[in-house]
GROMACS .gro file of C-alpha atoms in nm:
model
   63
    1MET     CA    1   8.729   9.951  18.298
    2LYS     CA    2   8.710   9.666  18.046
    3LYS     CA    3   8.942   9.677  17.743
    4ARG     CA    4   8.847   9.496  17.425
    5PHE     CA    5   9.130   9.432  17.183
    6ILE     CA    6   9.065   9.473  16.810
    7ALA     CA    7   9.197   9.162  16.636
    8GLY     CA    8   9.408   9.229  16.330
    9ALA     CA    9   9.406   9.608  16.373
   10VAL     CA   10   9.726   9.800  16.298
   11CYS     CA   11   9.823  10.115  16.490
   12PRO     CA   12   9.844  10.412  16.248
   13LYS     CA   13  10.136  10.560  16.446
   14CYS     CA   14  10.373  10.271  16.531
   15LYS     CA   15  10.236  10.017  16.276
   16ALA     CA   16  10.220   9.739  16.541
   17GLN     CA   17   9.948   9.479  16.484
   18ASP     CA   18   9.704   9.354  16.753
   19THR     CA   19   9.790   9.634  16.998
   20LEU     CA   20   9.471   9.849  16.977
   21ALA     CA   21   9.234   9.832  17.274
   22LEU     CA   22   8.881   9.977  17.274
   23THR     CA   23   8.728  10.124  17.592
   24LYS     CA   24   8.412  10.326  17.656
   25GLU     CA   25   8.388  10.614  17.906
   26LEU     CA   26   8.080  10.832  17.949
   27ALA     CA   27   7.940  10.754  17.600
   28VAL     CA   28   8.280  10.815  17.434
   29GLU     CA   29   8.462  10.530  17.261
   30LYS     CA   30   8.838  10.544  17.298
   31VAL     CA   31   9.099  10.339  17.109
   32THR     CA   32   9.444  10.318  17.266
   33CYS     CA   33   9.760  10.151  17.136
   34VAL     CA   34   9.917   9.956  17.423
   35GLN     CA   35  10.253   9.962  17.239
   36CYS     CA   36  10.308  10.337  17.178
   37GLY     CA   37  10.023  10.504  17.373
   38MET     CA   38   9.854  10.667  17.070
   39GLU     CA   39   9.487  10.750  17.145
   40MET     CA   40   9.179  10.823  16.934
   41SER     CA   41   8.831  10.901  17.066
   42GLN     CA   42   8.483  10.942  16.924
   43PRO     CA   43   8.155  11.048  17.092
   44GLU     CA   44   7.872  10.794  17.068
   45GLU     CA   45   7.655  11.019  16.848
   46GLN     CA   46   7.922  11.006  16.574
   47ILE     CA   47   7.925  10.624  16.561
   48GLU     CA   48   7.765  10.497  16.243
   49PRO     CA   49   7.600  10.157  16.264
   50GLN     CA   50   7.725   9.915  16.001
   51VAL     CA   51   7.525   9.609  15.898
   52ARG     CA   52   7.685   9.315  15.725
   53GLU     CA   53   7.468   9.022  15.625
   54THR     CA   54   7.716   8.753  15.732
   55GLU     CA   55   7.864   8.915  16.046
   56GLN     CA   56   7.742   9.036  16.382
   57VAL     CA   57   7.894   9.385  16.397
   58ILE     CA   58   7.774   9.647  16.648
   59GLY     CA   59   7.943   9.946  16.487
   60VAL     CA   60   8.263  10.062  16.316
   61PHE     CA   61   8.503  10.309  16.482
   62LYS     CA   62   8.594  10.591  16.244
   63PRO     CA   63   8.845  10.844  16.387
   0.00000   0.00000   0.00000
């Protein structure tokens, strides 16, 4: 499984920066902190597409 790290993100539990990794399993996005092990998940149907004129963003993870 491929992990994609979220640059600049801060873990809400341990407050470590650049430790959140995003994975996708069976249409469920999962964010895991590699420092403390905290996990958040969200089914694909709850993902809201965000469009920014100057950026290429696929979507924004909202736990």
